[in-house]
Amino acid sequence: MPRPIHAVIHPQALQNNLSRLRRAAADARVWAVVKANAYGHGLARVYEALRAADGFALLDLNEAQTLRDAGWRGPLLLLEGVFEQRDLEWCSRLDLWHVVHHEGQIDMLSRHKTQTPQRVFLKMNSGMNRLGFAPQAFKSAWTRLNALPQVDEISLMTHFATADGEQGIAAQCEVFEQHSSDLPGERSLANSAALLRHSTAEAVTADWVRPGIALYGSSPDHGVHDAAHWQLQPAMSLRSQLMAVQTLKAGDSVGYGAAFVADRDMRIGVVSCGYADGYPRHAPTGTPVLVNGLRTRTLGRVSMDMLCVDLTPLPQASTGDEVTLWGSAASGQVLCIDEVAAAAGTVGYELMCALAARVPVSLAQ
Ligand SMILES: *Cc1c(COP(=O)(O)O)cnc(C)c1O
């Protein structure tokens, strides 16, 4: 028998989350953001459940190809646009819409030989200072693009740096509005945090919204609101089993570095899950975990293939019992990935994306 660790992807949760986000988006169309192999869930695995989206947004040409091969005929958007000239051939062949965020991409477009003009999203750097044209250069970029026979409709977009926090989106919205209000075209501004936290802002529910993380059931502002607050359900569960049980005496230690020392006699469980499975090594003693659906905590350091859990609340627990590292237990109790991430000093995004290739993945019915 292989190690009992496995991940389960929940199509119903994806469907629930998508319709939840659609309700927040008013009349806007919804890009399902599926970059990074659908945030670690597997692009091919989430496709059916997310088909009700209006389009898919991603980064890689091979991911776009995967969706076309799966039969998707609707819009596909390359969120970072093209990286080299020949990528435009792919855009033509796969009918991709693409982001234009710097002059070099306009140069490439001007050299592209095509009969069919391409749809582009012109990106403004409204304050995040990662990608996009400076606000003052936005109009001239638009004018240049608009003059190209290779270009069809031009939509306008920007990306928020602090939609999940107190600073909010007002300042960036204002910059965007100020430097784009007299340009035609559809607008796209909101990620998950902007959509859920600022859905009354008109700019947010403009023509297209771009939720990613919330689709997968993780809260975009965990710490302020949890996933249950936003009515999101976990789309990924990481489950394993107890592979051994140990009885400690007061003073005994657990694992590498003897990082946990028992202050009383206690039973602990050894779980088939370690950092080589994608579980965060930095998760300290006390990180929440479910055993048979009941909440307990990790003990000591996470090692490559194993971690240890406190069985004090589960006197009956024994080898083979179910352990849920995040997501839902078979019996339905939920341990939000955001809680595990927070304990380990990271975010749900990173844990999902880091699910290791050696972990078998199945689809829930
Ligand atoms: C990843 C990404 C999103 C989705 O962000 P979430 O925080 O996951 O909702 C939206 N827009 C762009 C440009 C992105 O790169």
mmCIF file of N, CA and C in Angstrom, residues 61-153:
data_model
loop_
_atom_site.group_PDB
_atom_site.id
_atom_site.type_symbol
_atom_site.label_atom_id
_atom_site.label_comp_id
_atom_site.label_asym_id
_atom_site.label_seq_id
_atom_site.Cartn_x
_atom_site.Cartn_y
_atom_site.Cartn_z
ATOM 1 N N LEU A 61 1.166 29.546 -21.859
ATOM 2 C CA LEU A 61 0.570 29.118 -23.120
ATOM 3 C C LEU A 61 0.130 27.660 -23.065
ATOM 4 N N ASN A 62 0.909 26.840 -22.362
ATOM 5 C CA ASN A 62 0.501 25.427 -22.326
ATOM 6 C C ASN A 62 -0.760 25.214 -21.504
ATOM 7 N N GLU A 63 -0.990 26.104 -20.526
ATOM 8 C CA GLU A 63 -2.249 26.015 -19.777
ATOM 9 C C GLU A 63 -3.423 26.445 -20.661
ATOM 10 N N ALA A 64 -3.175 27.448 -21.505
ATOM 11 C CA ALA A 64 -4.221 27.866 -22.446
ATOM 12 C C ALA A 64 -4.539 26.714 -23.405
ATOM 13 N N GLN A 65 -3.477 26.062 -23.857
ATOM 14 C CA GLN A 65 -3.659 24.910 -24.753
ATOM 15 C C GLN A 65 -4.491 23.817 -24.068
ATOM 16 N N THR A 66 -4.196 23.560 -22.792
ATOM 17 C CA THR A 66 -4.944 22.553 -22.034
ATOM 18 C C THR A 66 -6.439 22.857 -22.050
ATOM 19 N N LEU A 67 -6.792 24.130 -21.855
ATOM 20 C CA LEU A 67 -8.212 24.482 -21.827
ATOM 21 C C LEU A 67 -8.855 24.390 -23.208
ATOM 22 N N ARG A 68 -8.122 24.773 -24.230
ATOM 23 C CA ARG A 68 -8.670 24.614 -25.589
ATOM 24 C C ARG A 68 -8.863 23.122 -25.887
ATOM 25 N N ASP A 69 -7.886 22.314 -25.491
ATOM 26 C CA ASP A 69 -7.994 20.861 -25.728
ATOM 27 C C ASP A 69 -9.189 20.277 -24.974
ATOM 28 N N ALA A 70 -9.489 20.873 -23.805
ATOM 29 C CA ALA A 70 -10.625 20.376 -23.021
ATOM 30 C C ALA A 70 -11.953 20.824 -23.619
ATOM 31 N N GLY A 71 -11.886 21.676 -24.638
ATOM 32 C CA GLY A 71 -13.109 22.069 -25.317
ATOM 33 C C GLY A 71 -13.598 23.473 -25.029
ATOM 34 N N TRP A 72 -12.828 24.259 -24.279
ATOM 35 C CA TRP A 72 -13.251 25.620 -23.950
ATOM 36 C C TRP A 72 -13.113 26.521 -25.181
ATOM 37 N N ARG A 73 -14.237 27.112 -25.605
ATOM 38 C CA ARG A 73 -14.227 27.987 -26.792
ATOM 39 C C ARG A 73 -14.328 29.460 -26.404
ATOM 40 N N GLY A 74 -14.566 29.721 -25.133
ATOM 41 C CA GLY A 74 -14.769 31.105 -24.688
ATOM 42 C C GLY A 74 -13.460 31.846 -24.491
ATOM 43 N N PRO A 75 -13.532 33.026 -23.893
ATOM 44 C CA PRO A 75 -12.343 33.862 -23.719
ATOM 45 C C PRO A 75 -11.278 33.248 -22.805
ATOM 46 N N LEU A 76 -10.036 33.441 -23.206
ATOM 47 C CA LEU A 76 -8.870 33.089 -22.383
ATOM 48 C C LEU A 76 -7.978 34.314 -22.365
ATOM 49 N N LEU A 77 -7.500 34.689 -21.192
ATOM 50 C CA LEU A 77 -6.678 35.888 -21.062
ATOM 51 C C LEU A 77 -5.319 35.548 -20.475
ATOM 52 N N LEU A 78 -4.269 35.999 -21.171
ATOM 53 C CA LEU A 78 -2.907 35.860 -20.635
ATOM 54 C C LEU A 78 -2.630 37.070 -19.741
ATOM 55 N N LEU A 79 -2.557 36.830 -18.436
ATOM 56 C CA LEU A 79 -2.501 37.937 -17.469
ATOM 57 C C LEU A 79 -1.197 38.732 -17.521
ATOM 58 N N GLU A 80 -0.128 38.123 -18.028
ATOM 59 C CA GLU A 80 1.122 38.881 -18.144
ATOM 60 C C GLU A 80 1.462 39.158 -19.601
ATOM 61 N N GLY A 81 0.535 38.782 -20.483
ATOM 62 C CA GLY A 81 0.767 39.014 -21.904
ATOM 63 C C GLY A 81 1.846 38.112 -22.452
ATOM 64 N N VAL A 82 2.417 38.537 -23.573
ATOM 65 C CA VAL A 82 3.407 37.703 -24.238
ATOM 66 C C VAL A 82 4.814 38.064 -23.766
ATOM 67 N N PHE A 83 5.712 37.080 -23.843
ATOM 68 C CA PHE A 83 7.098 37.287 -23.430
ATOM 69 C C PHE A 83 8.038 37.398 -24.630
ATOM 70 N N GLU A 84 7.657 36.772 -25.733
ATOM 71 C CA GLU A 84 8.479 36.888 -26.931
ATOM 72 C C GLU A 84 7.604 36.858 -28.172
ATOM 73 N N GLN A 85 8.211 37.265 -29.275
ATOM 74 C CA GLN A 85 7.470 37.465 -30.520
ATOM 75 C C GLN A 85 6.597 36.271 -30.899
ATOM 76 N N ARG A 86 7.200 35.065 -30.793
ATOM 77 C CA ARG A 86 6.431 33.924 -31.310
ATOM 78 C C ARG A 86 5.246 33.557 -30.429
ATOM 79 N N ASP A 87 5.195 34.104 -29.200
ATOM 80 C CA ASP A 87 4.004 33.874 -28.367
ATOM 81 C C ASP A 87 2.750 34.414 -29.059
ATOM 82 N N LEU A 88 2.943 35.440 -29.892
ATOM 83 C CA LEU A 88 1.785 36.027 -30.577
ATOM 84 C C LEU A 88 1.177 35.060 -31.584
ATOM 85 N N GLU A 89 2.031 34.166 -32.126
ATOM 86 C CA GLU A 89 1.494 33.143 -33.029
ATOM 87 C C GLU A 89 0.537 32.236 -32.266
ATOM 88 N N TRP A 90 0.938 31.903 -31.021
ATOM 89 C CA TRP A 90 0.063 31.094 -30.166
ATOM 90 C C TRP A 90 -1.235 31.842 -29.888
ATOM 91 N N CYS A 91 -1.108 33.131 -29.652
ATOM 92 C CA CYS A 91 -2.316 33.917 -29.376
ATOM 93 C C CYS A 91 -3.265 33.847 -30.560
ATOM 94 N N SER A 92 -2.699 33.909 -31.765
ATOM 95 C CA SER A 92 -3.540 33.817 -32.949
ATOM 96 C C SER A 92 -4.148 32.431 -33.068
ATOM 97 N N ARG A 93 -3.297 31.409 -32.876
ATOM 98 C CA ARG A 93 -3.753 30.036 -33.074
ATOM 99 C C ARG A 93 -4.802 29.631 -32.042
ATOM 100 N N LEU A 94 -4.579 30.032 -30.775
ATOM 101 C CA LEU A 94 -5.486 29.617 -29.694
ATOM 102 C C LEU A 94 -6.551 30.665 -29.405
ATOM 103 N N ASP A 95 -6.542 31.741 -30.165
ATOM 104 C CA ASP A 95 -7.481 32.837 -29.950
ATOM 105 C C ASP A 95 -7.426 33.337 -28.506
ATOM 106 N N LEU A 96 -6.247 33.814 -28.116
ATOM 107 C CA LEU A 96 -6.046 34.298 -26.745
ATOM 108 C C LEU A 96 -6.136 35.811 -26.700
ATOM 109 N N TRP A 97 -6.748 36.322 -25.663
ATOM 110 C CA TRP A 97 -6.667 37.739 -25.353
ATOM 111 C C TRP A 97 -5.444 37.899 -24.468
ATOM 112 N N HIS A 98 -4.782 39.039 -24.582
ATOM 113 C CA HIS A 98 -3.566 39.171 -23.771
ATOM 114 C C HIS A 98 -3.357 40.572 -23.238
ATOM 115 N N VAL A 99 -2.719 40.594 -22.075
ATOM 116 C CA VAL A 99 -2.427 41.860 -21.416
ATOM 117 C C VAL A 99 -1.213 42.509 -22.090
ATOM 118 N N VAL A 100 -1.279 43.820 -22.244
ATOM 119 C CA VAL A 100 -0.143 44.592 -22.747
ATOM 120 C C VAL A 100 0.258 45.540 -21.617
ATOM 121 N N HIS A 101 1.466 45.326 -21.077
ATOM 122 C CA HIS A 101 1.873 46.148 -19.934
ATOM 123 C C HIS A 101 3.168 46.907 -20.166
ATOM 124 N N HIS A 102 3.831 46.692 -21.321
ATOM 125 C CA HIS A 102 5.010 47.518 -21.624
ATOM 126 C C HIS A 102 5.196 47.692 -23.125
ATOM 127 N N GLU A 103 5.995 48.687 -23.482
ATOM 128 C CA GLU A 103 6.163 49.072 -24.890
ATOM 129 C C GLU A 103 6.642 47.930 -25.763
ATOM 130 N N GLY A 104 7.501 47.092 -25.201
ATOM 131 C CA GLY A 104 8.058 45.989 -25.999
ATOM 132 C C GLY A 104 6.959 45.086 -26.543
ATOM 133 N N GLN A 105 5.890 44.947 -25.772
ATOM 134 C CA GLN A 105 4.782 44.100 -26.244
ATOM 135 C C GLN A 105 4.035 44.775 -27.400
ATOM 136 N N ILE A 106 4.003 46.098 -27.388
ATOM 137 C CA ILE A 106 3.374 46.805 -28.525
ATOM 138 C C ILE A 106 4.265 46.667 -29.761
ATOM 139 N N ASP A 107 5.595 46.741 -29.547
ATOM 140 C CA ASP A 107 6.531 46.536 -30.665
ATOM 141 C C ASP A 107 6.298 45.167 -31.303
ATOM 142 N N MET A 108 6.189 44.150 -30.459
ATOM 143 C CA MET A 108 5.983 42.789 -30.985
ATOM 144 C C MET A 108 4.682 42.715 -31.776
ATOM 145 N N LEU A 109 3.641 43.312 -31.237
ATOM 146 C CA LEU A 109 2.353 43.303 -31.936
ATOM 147 C C LEU A 109 2.470 43.971 -33.301
ATOM 148 N N SER A 110 3.233 45.049 -33.352
ATOM 149 C CA SER A 110 3.338 45.783 -34.620
ATOM 150 C C SER A 110 4.067 44.958 -35.684
ATOM 151 N N ARG A 111 4.854 43.962 -35.224
ATOM 152 C CA ARG A 111 5.574 43.101 -36.177
ATOM 153 C C ARG A 111 4.831 41.796 -36.465
ATOM 154 N N HIS A 112 3.730 41.568 -35.757
ATOM 155 C CA HIS A 112 3.029 40.289 -35.867
ATOM 156 C C HIS A 112 2.226 40.226 -37.162
ATOM 157 N N LYS A 113 2.397 39.094 -37.877
ATOM 158 C CA LYS A 113 1.665 38.929 -39.138
ATOM 159 C C LYS A 113 0.407 38.117 -38.866
ATOM 160 N N THR A 114 -0.732 38.751 -39.029
ATOM 161 C CA THR A 114 -1.994 38.040 -38.782
ATOM 162 C C THR A 114 -3.124 38.665 -39.582
ATOM 163 N N GLN A 115 -4.077 37.833 -39.938
ATOM 164 C CA GLN A 115 -5.279 38.324 -40.617
ATOM 165 C C GLN A 115 -6.322 38.760 -39.591
ATOM 166 N N THR A 116 -6.222 38.156 -38.399
ATOM 167 C CA THR A 116 -7.253 38.371 -37.388
ATOM 168 C C THR A 116 -6.711 39.237 -36.263
ATOM 169 N N PRO A 117 -7.222 40.429 -36.122
ATOM 170 C CA PRO A 117 -6.740 41.303 -35.054
ATOM 171 C C PRO A 117 -7.003 40.705 -33.676
ATOM 172 N N GLN A 118 -6.158 41.036 -32.717
ATOM 173 C CA GLN A 118 -6.226 40.424 -31.394
ATOM 174 C C GLN A 118 -6.833 41.370 -30.364
ATOM 175 N N ARG A 119 -7.487 40.764 -29.411
ATOM 176 C CA ARG A 119 -8.100 41.536 -28.324
ATOM 177 C C ARG A 119 -7.077 41.683 -27.191
ATOM 178 N N VAL A 120 -6.871 42.898 -26.730
ATOM 179 C CA VAL A 120 -5.857 43.117 -25.699
ATOM 180 C C VAL A 120 -6.436 43.854 -24.481
ATOM 181 N N PHE A 121 -5.796 43.652 -23.350
ATOM 182 C CA PHE A 121 -6.111 44.377 -22.111
ATOM 183 C C PHE A 121 -4.904 45.245 -21.784
ATOM 184 N N LEU A 122 -5.070 46.540 -21.906
ATOM 185 C CA LEU A 122 -3.981 47.469 -21.632
ATOM 186 C C LEU A 122 -3.930 47.741 -20.131
ATOM 187 N N LYS A 123 -2.744 47.526 -19.549
ATOM 188 C CA LYS A 123 -2.645 47.578 -18.093
ATOM 189 C C LYS A 123 -1.965 48.855 -17.611
ATOM 190 N N MET A 124 -2.618 49.476 -16.638
ATOM 191 C CA MET A 124 -2.038 50.670 -16.018
ATOM 192 C C MET A 124 -1.402 50.307 -14.680
ATOM 193 N N ASN A 125 -0.241 50.870 -14.422
ATOM 194 C CA ASN A 125 0.359 50.786 -13.092
ATOM 195 C C ASN A 125 -0.226 51.935 -12.273
ATOM 196 N N SER A 126 -1.255 51.623 -11.492
ATOM 197 C CA SER A 126 -1.945 52.680 -10.749
ATOM 198 C C SER A 126 -1.416 52.804 -9.328
ATOM 199 N N GLY A 127 -0.293 52.110 -9.031
ATOM 200 C CA GLY A 127 0.294 52.283 -7.706
ATOM 201 C C GLY A 127 0.952 51.043 -7.127
ATOM 202 N N MET A 128 0.726 49.894 -7.753
ATOM 203 C CA MET A 128 1.341 48.684 -7.213
ATOM 204 C C MET A 128 2.818 48.607 -7.595
ATOM 205 N N ASN A 129 3.150 49.263 -8.723
ATOM 206 C CA ASN A 129 4.540 49.290 -9.188
ATOM 207 C C ASN A 129 5.122 47.922 -9.449
ATOM 208 N N ARG A 130 4.302 47.102 -10.088
ATOM 209 C CA ARG A 130 4.808 45.811 -10.535
ATOM 210 C C ARG A 130 4.721 45.824 -12.054
ATOM 211 N N LEU A 131 3.534 45.678 -12.619
ATOM 212 C CA LEU A 131 3.401 45.739 -14.069
ATOM 213 C C LEU A 131 2.495 46.893 -14.485
ATOM 214 N N GLY A 132 2.698 47.344 -15.703
ATOM 215 C CA GLY A 132 1.770 48.311 -16.274
ATOM 216 C C GLY A 132 2.430 49.621 -16.684
ATOM 217 N N PHE A 133 1.729 50.340 -17.555
ATOM 218 C CA PHE A 133 2.201 51.649 -17.989
ATOM 219 C C PHE A 133 1.946 52.679 -16.895
ATOM 220 N N ALA A 134 2.874 53.587 -16.747
ATOM 221 C CA ALA A 134 2.660 54.695 -15.813
ATOM 222 C C ALA A 134 1.391 55.429 -16.236
ATOM 223 N N PRO A 135 0.645 55.980 -15.283
ATOM 224 C CA PRO A 135 -0.604 56.673 -15.622
ATOM 225 C C PRO A 135 -0.409 57.723 -16.722
ATOM 226 N N GLN A 136 0.696 58.451 -16.657
ATOM 227 C CA GLN A 136 0.926 59.515 -17.636
ATOM 228 C C GLN A 136 1.213 58.958 -19.034
ATOM 229 N N ALA A 137 1.658 57.701 -19.107
ATOM 230 C CA ALA A 137 2.004 57.105 -20.404
ATOM 231 C C ALA A 137 0.854 56.256 -20.948
ATOM 232 N N PHE A 138 -0.232 56.170 -20.190
ATOM 233 C CA PHE A 138 -1.299 55.229 -20.538
ATOM 234 C C PHE A 138 -1.991 55.604 -21.840
ATOM 235 N N LYS A 139 -2.321 56.869 -21.970
ATOM 236 C CA LYS A 139 -3.076 57.294 -23.144
ATOM 237 C C LYS A 139 -2.255 57.141 -24.421
ATOM 238 N N SER A 140 -0.985 57.447 -24.337
ATOM 239 C CA SER A 140 -0.185 57.322 -25.565
ATOM 240 C C SER A 140 0.000 55.847 -25.924
ATOM 241 N N ALA A 141 0.067 54.976 -24.915
ATOM 242 C CA ALA A 141 0.133 53.533 -25.215
ATOM 243 C C ALA A 141 -1.162 53.101 -25.898
ATOM 244 N N TRP A 142 -2.277 53.596 -25.381
ATOM 245 C CA TRP A 142 -3.572 53.257 -25.984
ATOM 246 C C TRP A 142 -3.627 53.725 -27.437
ATOM 247 N N THR A 143 -3.171 54.945 -27.669
ATOM 248 C CA THR A 143 -3.209 55.515 -29.017
ATOM 249 C C THR A 143 -2.342 54.695 -29.973
ATOM 250 N N ARG A 144 -1.184 54.303 -29.488
ATOM 251 C CA ARG A 144 -0.287 53.487 -30.307
ATOM 252 C C ARG A 144 -0.933 52.149 -30.645
ATOM 253 N N LEU A 145 -1.511 51.506 -29.623
ATOM 254 C CA LEU A 145 -2.168 50.212 -29.839
ATOM 255 C C LEU A 145 -3.330 50.350 -30.812
ATOM 256 N N ASN A 146 -4.095 51.392 -30.612
ATOM 257 C CA ASN A 146 -5.314 51.587 -31.382
ATOM 258 C C ASN A 146 -5.019 51.791 -32.865
ATOM 259 N N ALA A 147 -3.803 52.238 -33.167
ATOM 260 C CA ALA A 147 -3.432 52.484 -34.561
ATOM 261 C C ALA A 147 -2.973 51.206 -35.263
ATOM 262 N N LEU A 148 -2.785 50.131 -34.498
ATOM 263 C CA LEU A 148 -2.247 48.907 -35.115
ATOM 264 C C LEU A 148 -3.351 48.064 -35.749
ATOM 265 N N PRO A 149 -3.148 47.623 -36.975
ATOM 266 C CA PRO A 149 -4.133 46.729 -37.601
ATOM 267 C C PRO A 149 -4.188 45.366 -36.905
ATOM 268 N N GLN A 150 -3.135 45.031 -36.147
ATOM 269 C CA GLN A 150 -3.099 43.742 -35.435
ATOM 270 C C GLN A 150 -3.993 43.746 -34.200
ATOM 271 N N VAL A 151 -4.496 44.916 -33.829
ATOM 272 C CA VAL A 151 -5.239 45.016 -32.572
ATOM 273 C C VAL A 151 -6.719 45.271 -32.830
ATOM 274 N N ASP A 152 -7.523 44.477 -32.134
ATOM 275 C CA ASP A 152 -8.976 44.625 -32.199
ATOM 276 C C ASP A 152 -9.407 45.513 -31.031
ATOM 277 N N GLU A 153 -10.329 45.047 -30.203
ATOM 278 C CA GLU A 153 -10.765 45.859 -29.062
ATOM 279 C C GLU A 153 -9.672 46.012 -28.021
#
